[in-house]
mmCIF file of C-alpha atoms in Angstrom:
data_model
loop_
_atom_site.group_PDB
_atom_site.id
_atom_site.type_symbol
_atom_site.label_atom_id
_atom_site.label_comp_id
_atom_site.label_asym_id
_atom_site.label_seq_id
_atom_site.Cartn_x
_atom_site.Cartn_y
_atom_site.Cartn_z
ATOM 1 C CA MET A 6 -301.735 -55.539 94.224
ATOM 2 C CA THR A 7 -300.515 -52.012 93.928
ATOM 3 C CA LEU A 8 -299.127 -50.197 90.991
ATOM 4 C CA GLU A 9 -295.706 -50.299 92.622
ATOM 5 C CA ASP A 10 -295.921 -54.108 92.912
ATOM 6 C CA LEU A 11 -296.784 -54.353 89.215
ATOM 7 C CA GLY A 12 -293.807 -52.109 88.407
ATOM 8 C CA ASN A 13 -291.498 -54.339 90.441
ATOM 9 C CA ILE A 14 -292.820 -57.448 88.690
ATOM 10 C CA GLY A 15 -292.261 -55.696 85.334
ATOM 11 C CA ASP A 16 -288.716 -54.822 86.304
ATOM 12 C CA LEU A 17 -288.092 -58.413 87.376
ATOM 13 C CA LEU A 18 -289.481 -59.808 84.100
ATOM 14 C CA GLY A 19 -287.451 -57.238 82.152
ATOM 15 C CA GLY A 20 -284.293 -58.271 84.005
ATOM 16 C CA ILE A 21 -284.982 -61.949 83.302
ATOM 17 C CA GLY A 22 -285.499 -61.050 79.637
ATOM 18 C CA VAL A 23 -282.151 -59.253 79.510
ATOM 19 C CA VAL A 24 -280.363 -62.230 81.115
ATOM 20 C CA VAL A 25 -282.022 -64.696 78.683
ATOM 21 C CA THR A 26 -281.072 -62.450 75.734
ATOM 22 C CA LEU A 27 -277.459 -62.215 76.916
ATOM 23 C CA LEU A 28 -277.238 -65.984 77.353
ATOM 24 C CA TYR A 29 -278.646 -66.488 73.854
ATOM 25 C CA LEU A 30 -276.157 -64.017 72.361
ATOM 26 C CA ALA A 31 -273.272 -65.690 74.193
ATOM 27 C CA LEU A 32 -274.367 -69.060 72.782
ATOM 28 C CA GLN A 33 -274.592 -67.620 69.257
ATOM 29 C CA ILE A 34 -271.129 -66.031 69.524
ATOM 30 C CA ARG A 35 -269.683 -69.320 70.764
ATOM 31 C CA GLN A 36 -271.228 -71.249 67.880
ATOM 32 C CA ASN A 37 -270.032 -68.627 65.390
ATOM 33 C CA THR A 38 -266.483 -68.833 66.792
ATOM 34 C CA LYS A 39 -266.497 -72.624 66.431
ATOM 35 C CA GLN A 40 -267.716 -72.311 62.847
ATOM 36 C CA LEU A 41 -265.023 -69.734 62.003
ATOM 37 C CA LYS A 42 -262.339 -72.038 63.388
ATOM 38 C CA ALA A 43 -263.707 -74.977 61.395
ATOM 39 C CA ASP A 44 -263.815 -72.833 58.236
ATOM 40 C CA SER A 45 -260.234 -71.717 58.812
ATOM 41 C CA ILE A 46 -259.034 -75.302 59.198
ATOM 42 C CA ALA A 47 -260.919 -76.304 56.051
ATOM 43 C CA ALA A 48 -259.402 -73.417 54.079
ATOM 44 C CA ARG A 49 -255.890 -74.357 55.197
ATOM 45 C CA THR A 50 -256.496 -77.991 54.277
ATOM 46 C CA ILE A 51 -257.722 -76.993 50.832
ATOM 47 C CA ALA A 52 -254.732 -74.674 50.362
ATOM 48 C CA ILE A 53 -252.294 -77.447 51.256
ATOM 49 C CA GLU A 54 -254.045 -79.976 49.039
ATOM 50 C CA SER A 55 -254.198 -77.525 46.101
ATOM 51 C CA THR A 56 -250.544 -76.649 46.515
ATOM 52 C CA THR A 57 -249.548 -80.314 46.645
ATOM 53 C CA THR A 58 -251.582 -80.938 43.502
ATOM 54 C CA ASP A 59 -250.155 -77.973 41.591
ATOM 55 C CA ILE A 60 -246.536 -78.647 42.476
ATOM 56 C CA GLY A 61 -247.118 -82.377 42.057
ATOM 57 C CA LYS A 62 -248.233 -81.836 38.464
ATOM 58 C CA TRP A 63 -245.040 -79.930 37.742
ATOM 59 C CA ILE A 64 -242.892 -82.587 39.384
ATOM 60 C CA GLY A 65 -244.845 -85.304 37.594
ATOM 61 C CA GLU A 66 -243.957 -83.826 34.216
ATOM 62 C CA ILE A 67 -240.269 -84.102 35.029
ATOM 63 C CA VAL A 68 -240.476 -87.493 36.686
ATOM 64 C CA GLU A 69 -242.464 -89.044 33.844
ATOM 65 C CA ASN A 70 -240.346 -87.587 31.048
ATOM 66 C CA ARG A 71 -236.655 -88.419 31.163
ATOM 67 C CA ASP A 72 -235.862 -85.958 28.356
ATOM 68 C CA LEU A 73 -237.523 -83.156 30.308
ATOM 69 C CA ALA A 74 -235.703 -84.157 33.498
ATOM 70 C CA GLU A 75 -232.365 -84.064 31.694
ATOM 71 C CA LEU A 76 -233.238 -80.704 30.103
ATOM 72 C CA TRP A 77 -234.161 -79.245 33.498
ATOM 73 C CA SER A 78 -230.952 -80.570 35.072
ATOM 74 C CA ARG A 79 -228.751 -79.205 32.271
ATOM 75 C CA GLY A 80 -230.510 -75.832 32.380
ATOM 76 C CA LEU A 81 -230.064 -75.525 36.115
ATOM 77 C CA VAL A 82 -226.327 -76.074 35.784
ATOM 78 C CA ASP A 83 -225.730 -73.858 32.746
ATOM 79 C CA ILE A 84 -228.634 -72.273 30.922
ATOM 80 C CA GLU A 85 -226.287 -70.940 28.224
ATOM 81 C CA GLN A 86 -225.436 -74.470 27.019
ATOM 82 C CA LEU A 87 -229.031 -75.068 25.895
ATOM 83 C CA ASP A 88 -229.894 -74.692 22.215
ATOM 84 C CA GLU A 89 -232.740 -72.360 21.218
ATOM 85 C CA THR A 90 -235.484 -74.979 21.462
ATOM 86 C CA ASP A 91 -234.284 -76.434 24.773
ATOM 87 C CA ARG A 92 -233.884 -72.922 26.168
ATOM 88 C CA LEU A 93 -237.506 -72.174 25.295
ATOM 89 C CA ARG A 94 -238.629 -75.435 26.924
ATOM 90 C CA PHE A 95 -236.543 -74.702 30.008
ATOM 91 C CA ASP A 96 -237.976 -71.163 30.255
ATOM 92 C CA TYR A 97 -241.562 -72.371 30.012
ATOM 93 C CA LEU A 98 -240.975 -75.158 32.490
ATOM 94 C CA GLY A 99 -239.405 -72.665 34.864
ATOM 95 C CA MET A 100 -242.307 -70.237 34.451
ATOM 96 C CA GLN A 101 -244.754 -73.028 35.289
ATOM 97 C CA LEU A 102 -242.879 -73.565 38.539
ATOM 98 C CA LEU A 103 -242.685 -69.834 39.317
ATOM 99 C CA GLN A 104 -246.407 -69.424 38.661
ATOM 100 C CA ALA A 105 -247.178 -72.397 40.902
ATOM 101 C CA TRP A 106 -245.109 -70.784 43.679
ATOM 102 C CA GLN A 107 -246.859 -67.466 43.085
ATOM 103 C CA THR A 108 -250.201 -69.272 43.520
ATOM 104 C CA VAL A 109 -248.917 -70.740 46.776
ATOM 105 C CA PHE A 110 -247.953 -67.231 47.864
ATOM 106 C CA ARG A 111 -251.504 -66.020 47.249
ATOM 107 C CA ARG A 112 -252.990 -69.008 49.067
ATOM 108 C CA VAL A 113 -250.760 -68.308 52.051
ATOM 109 C CA GLU A 114 -252.045 -64.713 52.133
ATOM 110 C CA GLN A 115 -255.655 -65.917 52.018
ATOM 111 C CA VAL A 116 -255.436 -68.541 54.737
ATOM 112 C CA ASP A 117 -252.617 -66.947 56.783
ATOM 113 C CA ASP A 118 -250.573 -70.166 56.924
ATOM 114 C CA PRO A 119 -246.851 -69.323 57.178
ATOM 115 C CA GLU A 120 -245.898 -73.002 57.457
ATOM 116 C CA LEU A 121 -247.134 -73.636 53.931
ATOM 117 C CA TRP A 122 -244.963 -70.794 52.654
ATOM 118 C CA MET A 123 -241.954 -72.004 54.666
ATOM 119 C CA MET A 124 -242.224 -75.404 52.946
ATOM 120 C CA THR A 125 -242.241 -73.634 49.596
ATOM 121 C CA LEU A 126 -239.299 -71.419 50.549
ATOM 122 C CA ARG A 127 -237.169 -74.516 51.170
ATOM 123 C CA TYR A 128 -237.606 -75.507 47.519
ATOM 124 C CA ILE A 129 -237.131 -71.950 46.319
ATOM 125 C CA ASN A 130 -233.863 -71.621 48.221
ATOM 126 C CA MET A 131 -232.724 -74.982 46.874
ATOM 127 C CA TYR A 132 -233.304 -73.851 43.283
ATOM 128 C CA PHE A 133 -231.708 -70.448 43.826
ATOM 129 C CA ARG A 134 -228.435 -72.246 44.480
ATOM 130 C CA SER A 135 -228.238 -73.152 40.786
ATOM 131 C CA PRO A 136 -226.927 -70.573 38.319
ATOM 132 C CA GLY A 137 -229.425 -71.536 35.605
ATOM 133 C CA PHE A 138 -232.368 -70.941 37.908
ATOM 134 C CA ARG A 139 -231.021 -67.548 39.012
ATOM 135 C CA THR A 140 -230.763 -66.581 35.338
ATOM 136 C CA LEU A 141 -234.282 -67.869 34.697
ATOM 137 C CA TRP A 142 -235.519 -65.835 37.672
ATOM 138 C CA SER A 143 -233.806 -62.601 36.647
ATOM 139 C CA ILE A 144 -235.276 -62.798 33.147
ATOM 140 C CA ASN A 145 -238.834 -63.823 34.145
ATOM 141 C CA LYS A 146 -239.466 -62.051 37.447
ATOM 142 C CA LYS A 147 -240.913 -59.044 35.642
ATOM 143 C CA LEU A 148 -243.817 -61.293 34.584
ATOM 144 C CA LEU A 149 -244.773 -61.973 38.207
ATOM 145 C CA VAL A 150 -246.562 -59.850 40.815
ATOM 146 C CA PRO A 151 -244.267 -57.438 42.653
ATOM 147 C CA ASP A 152 -245.012 -58.514 46.222
ATOM 148 C CA PHE A 153 -244.262 -62.138 45.288
ATOM 149 C CA VAL A 154 -240.965 -61.060 43.666
ATOM 150 C CA THR A 155 -240.048 -59.073 46.779
ATOM 151 C CA ALA A 156 -240.767 -62.037 49.063
ATOM 152 C CA ILE A 157 -238.776 -64.439 46.883
ATOM 153 C CA GLU A 158 -235.791 -62.131 46.624
ATOM 154 C CA ALA A 159 -235.782 -61.538 50.362
ATOM 155 C CA ALA A 160 -235.825 -65.306 50.932
ATOM 156 C CA ALA A 161 -233.165 -65.969 48.283
ATOM 157 C CA VAL A 162 -230.819 -63.337 49.688
ATOM 158 C CA GLU A 163 -231.127 -64.661 53.235
ATOM 159 C CA PRO A 164 -231.447 -68.474 53.044
ATOM 160 C CA LYS A 165 -232.256 -68.723 56.756
ATOM 161 C CA SER A 166 -235.191 -66.398 56.377
ATOM 162 C CA ARG A 167 -238.449 -66.902 58.154
ATOM 163 C CA LEU A 168 -241.848 -65.753 57.186
ATOM 164 C CA THR A 169 -243.765 -63.007 58.892
ATOM 165 C CA SER A 170 -247.350 -62.231 58.119
ATOM 166 C CA GLN A 171 -248.263 -58.583 58.203
ATOM 167 C CA GLY A 172 -251.905 -59.525 58.822
ATOM 168 C CA SER A 173 -254.945 -57.541 57.794
ATOM 169 C CA GLY A 174 -254.329 -58.151 54.111
ATOM 170 C CA HIS A 175 -250.841 -56.606 54.122
ATOM 171 C CA GLY A 176 -249.384 -59.771 52.695
ATOM 172 C CA VAL A 177 -246.634 -62.203 53.444
ATOM 173 C CA THR A 178 -242.955 -61.381 53.454
ATOM 174 C CA ALA A 179 -239.739 -63.108 54.282
ATOM 175 C CA ALA A 180 -237.698 -61.679 57.102
ATOM 176 C CA PRO A 181 -234.261 -62.596 58.452
ATOM 177 C CA ALA A 182 -234.319 -65.096 61.310
#
């Protein structure tokens, strides 16, 4: 066997090594991609479940307490008719709801799930139809994060708005359909 033959065998073994390495890397990338997809689905599921729980707690307070339900209904119609104590209760109840929506907004940014935000926007638009809620919003929006306020106001101004994600951490906004 000549030195040239040994060199050719070395080249062949080196080529086989490169092919085996590339196949291994391709397998690793494929497994990583599957794991990322599974993690994304899990994060979305958790976001939906957490949102349902948070909003459900708020709804539960109203459903289980007739006095609170009546207070909320009266405040939505005309916030000015509430006495000082009921106005305070209405404001705090409204802030709980706004903060829950703000949490949903942040979850949507984290998991990039516009459908979750669109479900929330339906409720937001429904409440913005009531004068008491618009008053509540105008007084309390300064206590919320600016990008959330911007998204809500864009959705409230244009009821048929749709959500667009800016991606890459730029946030979630509402845009006209």
